[in-house]
Coordinates of C-alpha atoms in Angstrom, one line a residue:
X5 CA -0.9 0.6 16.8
X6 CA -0.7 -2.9 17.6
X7 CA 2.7 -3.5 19.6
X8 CA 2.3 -6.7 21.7
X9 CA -0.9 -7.9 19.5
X10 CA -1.4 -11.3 17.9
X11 CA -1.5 -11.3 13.7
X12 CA -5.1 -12.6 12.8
X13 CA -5.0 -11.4 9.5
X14 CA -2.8 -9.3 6.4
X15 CA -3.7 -5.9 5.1
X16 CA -2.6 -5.8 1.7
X17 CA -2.2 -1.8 1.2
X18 CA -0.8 0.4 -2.1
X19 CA -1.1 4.4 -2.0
X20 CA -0.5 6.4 -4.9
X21 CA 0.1 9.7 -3.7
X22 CA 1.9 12.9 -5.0
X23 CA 5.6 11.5 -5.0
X24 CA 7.8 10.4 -2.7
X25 CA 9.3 12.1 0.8
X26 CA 12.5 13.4 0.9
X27 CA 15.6 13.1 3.1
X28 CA 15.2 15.8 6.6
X29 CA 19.2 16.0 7.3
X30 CA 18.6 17.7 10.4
X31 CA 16.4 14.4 11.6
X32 CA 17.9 12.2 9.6
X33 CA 14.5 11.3 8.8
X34 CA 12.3 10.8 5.5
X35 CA 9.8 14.3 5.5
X36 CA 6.2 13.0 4.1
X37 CA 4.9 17.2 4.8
X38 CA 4.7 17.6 0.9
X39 CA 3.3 13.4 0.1
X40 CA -0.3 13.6 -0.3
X41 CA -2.5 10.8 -1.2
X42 CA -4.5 10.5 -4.0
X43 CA -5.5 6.5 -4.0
X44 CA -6.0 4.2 -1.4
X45 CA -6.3 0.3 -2.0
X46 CA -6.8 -2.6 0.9
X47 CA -7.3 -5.8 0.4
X48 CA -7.8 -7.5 3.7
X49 CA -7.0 -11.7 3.5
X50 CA -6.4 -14.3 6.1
X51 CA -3.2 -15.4 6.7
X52 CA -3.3 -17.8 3.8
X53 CA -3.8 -15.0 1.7
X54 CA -7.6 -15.4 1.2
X55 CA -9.8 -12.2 0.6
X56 CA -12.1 -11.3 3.6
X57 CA -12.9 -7.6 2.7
X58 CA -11.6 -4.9 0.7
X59 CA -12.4 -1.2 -0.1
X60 CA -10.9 1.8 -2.7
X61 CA -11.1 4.7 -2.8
X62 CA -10.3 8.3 -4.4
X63 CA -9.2 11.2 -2.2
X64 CA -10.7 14.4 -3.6
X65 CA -8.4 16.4 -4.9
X66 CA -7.1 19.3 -2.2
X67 CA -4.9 22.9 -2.9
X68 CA -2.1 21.2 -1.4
X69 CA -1.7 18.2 -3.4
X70 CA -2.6 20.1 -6.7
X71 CA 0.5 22.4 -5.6
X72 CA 2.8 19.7 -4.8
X73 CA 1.7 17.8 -8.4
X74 CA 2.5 21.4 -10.3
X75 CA 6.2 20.9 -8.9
X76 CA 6.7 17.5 -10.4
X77 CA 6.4 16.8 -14.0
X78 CA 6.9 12.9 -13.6
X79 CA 4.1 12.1 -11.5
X80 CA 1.9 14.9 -12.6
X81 CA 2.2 13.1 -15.7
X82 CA 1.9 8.9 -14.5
X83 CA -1.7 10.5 -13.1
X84 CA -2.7 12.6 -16.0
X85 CA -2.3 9.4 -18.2
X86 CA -3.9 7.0 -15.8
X87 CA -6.5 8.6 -15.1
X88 CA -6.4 9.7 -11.3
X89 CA -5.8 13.5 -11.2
X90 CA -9.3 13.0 -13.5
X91 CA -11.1 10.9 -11.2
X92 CA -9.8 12.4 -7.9
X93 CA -10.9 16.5 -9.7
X94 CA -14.5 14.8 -11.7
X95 CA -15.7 11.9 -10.0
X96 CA -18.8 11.7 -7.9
X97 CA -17.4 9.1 -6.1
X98 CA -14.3 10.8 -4.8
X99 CA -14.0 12.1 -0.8
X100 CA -11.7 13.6 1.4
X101 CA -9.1 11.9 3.3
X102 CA -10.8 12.1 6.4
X103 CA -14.0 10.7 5.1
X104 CA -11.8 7.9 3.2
X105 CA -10.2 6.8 6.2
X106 CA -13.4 6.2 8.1
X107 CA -14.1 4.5 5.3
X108 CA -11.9 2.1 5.7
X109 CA -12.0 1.6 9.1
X110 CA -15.9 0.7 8.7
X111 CA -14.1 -1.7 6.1
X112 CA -11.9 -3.7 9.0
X113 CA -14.4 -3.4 11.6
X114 CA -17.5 -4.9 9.6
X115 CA -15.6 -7.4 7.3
X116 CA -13.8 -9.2 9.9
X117 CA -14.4 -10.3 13.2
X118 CA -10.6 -9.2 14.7
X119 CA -9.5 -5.8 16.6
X120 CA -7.3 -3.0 16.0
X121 CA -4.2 -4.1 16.0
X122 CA -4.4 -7.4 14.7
X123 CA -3.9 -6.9 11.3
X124 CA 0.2 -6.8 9.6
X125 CA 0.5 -4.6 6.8
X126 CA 1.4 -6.4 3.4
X127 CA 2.3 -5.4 0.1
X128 CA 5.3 -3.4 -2.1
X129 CA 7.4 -0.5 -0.4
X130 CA 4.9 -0.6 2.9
X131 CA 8.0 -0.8 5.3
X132 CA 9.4 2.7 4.4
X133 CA 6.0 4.1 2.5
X134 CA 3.1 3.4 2.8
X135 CA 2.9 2.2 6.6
X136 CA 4.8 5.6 7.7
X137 CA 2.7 7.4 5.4
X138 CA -0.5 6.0 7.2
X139 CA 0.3 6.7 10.1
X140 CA 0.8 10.6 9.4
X141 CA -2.4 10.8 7.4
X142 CA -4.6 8.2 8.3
X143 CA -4.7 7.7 11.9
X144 CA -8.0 5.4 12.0
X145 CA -6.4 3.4 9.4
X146 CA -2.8 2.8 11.4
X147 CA -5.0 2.0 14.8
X148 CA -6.0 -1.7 12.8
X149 CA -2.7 -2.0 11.8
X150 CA -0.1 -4.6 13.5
X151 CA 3.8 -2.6 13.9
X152 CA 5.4 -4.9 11.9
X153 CA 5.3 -5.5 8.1
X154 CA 5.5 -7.8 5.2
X155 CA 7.1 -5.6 2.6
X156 CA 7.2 -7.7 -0.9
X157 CA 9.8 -5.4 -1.7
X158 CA 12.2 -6.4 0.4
X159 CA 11.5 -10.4 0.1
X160 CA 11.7 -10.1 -3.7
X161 CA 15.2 -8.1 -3.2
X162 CA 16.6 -10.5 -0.1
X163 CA 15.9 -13.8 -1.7
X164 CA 17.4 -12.8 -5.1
X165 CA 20.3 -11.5 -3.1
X166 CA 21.1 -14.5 -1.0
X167 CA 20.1 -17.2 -4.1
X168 CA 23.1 -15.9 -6.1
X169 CA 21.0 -13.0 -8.2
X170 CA 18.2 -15.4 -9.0
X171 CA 14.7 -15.3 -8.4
X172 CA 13.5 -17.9 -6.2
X173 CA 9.5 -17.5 -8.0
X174 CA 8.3 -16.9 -10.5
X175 CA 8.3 -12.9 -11.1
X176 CA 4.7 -11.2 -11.2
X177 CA 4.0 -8.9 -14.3
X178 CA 3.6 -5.4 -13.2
X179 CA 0.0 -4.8 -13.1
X180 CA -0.4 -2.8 -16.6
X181 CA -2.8 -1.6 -19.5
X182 CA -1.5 -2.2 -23.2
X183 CA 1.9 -2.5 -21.6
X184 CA 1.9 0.2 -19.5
X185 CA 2.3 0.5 -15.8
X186 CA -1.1 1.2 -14.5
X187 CA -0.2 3.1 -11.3
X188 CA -3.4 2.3 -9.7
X189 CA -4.0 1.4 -6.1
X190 CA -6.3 -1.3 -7.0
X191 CA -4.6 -3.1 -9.8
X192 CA -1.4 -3.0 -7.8
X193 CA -2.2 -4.5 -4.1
X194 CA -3.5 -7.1 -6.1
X195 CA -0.4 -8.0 -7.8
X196 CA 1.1 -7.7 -5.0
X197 CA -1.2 -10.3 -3.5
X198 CA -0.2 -12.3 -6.1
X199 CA 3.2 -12.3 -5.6
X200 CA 2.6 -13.0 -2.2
X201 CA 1.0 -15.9 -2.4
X202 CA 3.6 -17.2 -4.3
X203 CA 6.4 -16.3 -1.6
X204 CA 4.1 -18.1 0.5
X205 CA 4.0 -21.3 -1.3
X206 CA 7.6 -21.2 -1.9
X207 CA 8.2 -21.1 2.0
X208 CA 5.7 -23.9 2.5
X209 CA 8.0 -26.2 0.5
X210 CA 11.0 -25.4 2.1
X211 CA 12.9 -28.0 4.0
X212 CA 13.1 -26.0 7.8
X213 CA 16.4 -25.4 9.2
X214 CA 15.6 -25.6 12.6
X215 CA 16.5 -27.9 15.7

């Protein structure tokens, strides 16, 4: 990964996988064995947030991740509704992991003129999901990637925190179908975009308290 690289440009990310990991005691670490991916998103932008490239896709659908869906009701059902467990079983257009995350990689290396390592990972929950979670399964992927993150997440939760439980923006409406949570890579990396941009435009009018 890129450790020591400079930040050319943001990878806005979302996965929508199988569920979430759970808590290793012994390792006192988050265990991704039984998170599969099912949906991969990236929007690559400058710095000021301006798309460059972008490519989605649908992981075929494996043994493994149709077990792991068969133990949770909740998520079996988010992707029965929205359409995923369809796609990533019927469509044409769905591949394996392997061949996704080449995919992608063609994707950075094509649509932008910077190197491995000089892209920061942006967008909702990437700090404790979806980077980690790249990094197990997608290694080609995780080589572009910059170490550090810009998790929305985490801005939206901070700033609310230290302005006294108030939003500092505007919020951005979750990205949704007849007023239900779509749950789809591609219609959420772009909100989160969106509510990017706005952090970003709130920090260009602050006063700097510096010097």
């Amino acid at each position: 990964m890129g450790q020591g690289k400079t930040i050319n440009a943001m990878a806005w990310v979302d996965l929508e996988t199988t569920g979430i990991p759970e808590p290793n005691p012994e390792t006192l670490s988050m265990d991704f064995s039984r998170v599969h991916i099912l949906e991969v998103a990236v929007l690559i932008t400058d710095l000021d947030g301006d798309p460059l490239a972008g490519h989605h896709g649908v992981v075929r659908m494996t043994r493994e991740a149709a077990d792991v869906l068969k133990t949770n009701d909740y998520v079996r059902q988010m992707h029965t509704d929205n359409g995923l467990i369809r796609d990533s079983i019927k469509s044409e257009d769905a591949m394996t992991l392997e061949e996704l995350d080449e995919e992608i990689s063609k994707t950075f290396q094509e649509g932008t003129s910077f190197e491995p390592g000089e892209f920061i990972i942006a967008g909702s929950g990437v700090s404790r999901f979806d980077h980690p979670l790249i990094d197990i399964r997608m290694p080609k992927l995780a080589r572009w990637l910059h170490y550090a993150e810009i998790d929305i997440g985490s801005l939206r939760r901070s700033s609310t925190m230290f302005n006294h439980g108030q939003p500092v923006v505007n919020p951005v409406p979750e990205s949704s179908r007849d007023g239900v949570k779509t749950h789809r890579a591609w219609d959420d990396v772009q909100a989160h975009l969106k509510e990017g941009l706005r952090y970003r435009d709130f920090f260009r009018k602050a006063v700097p308290l510096v010097g």
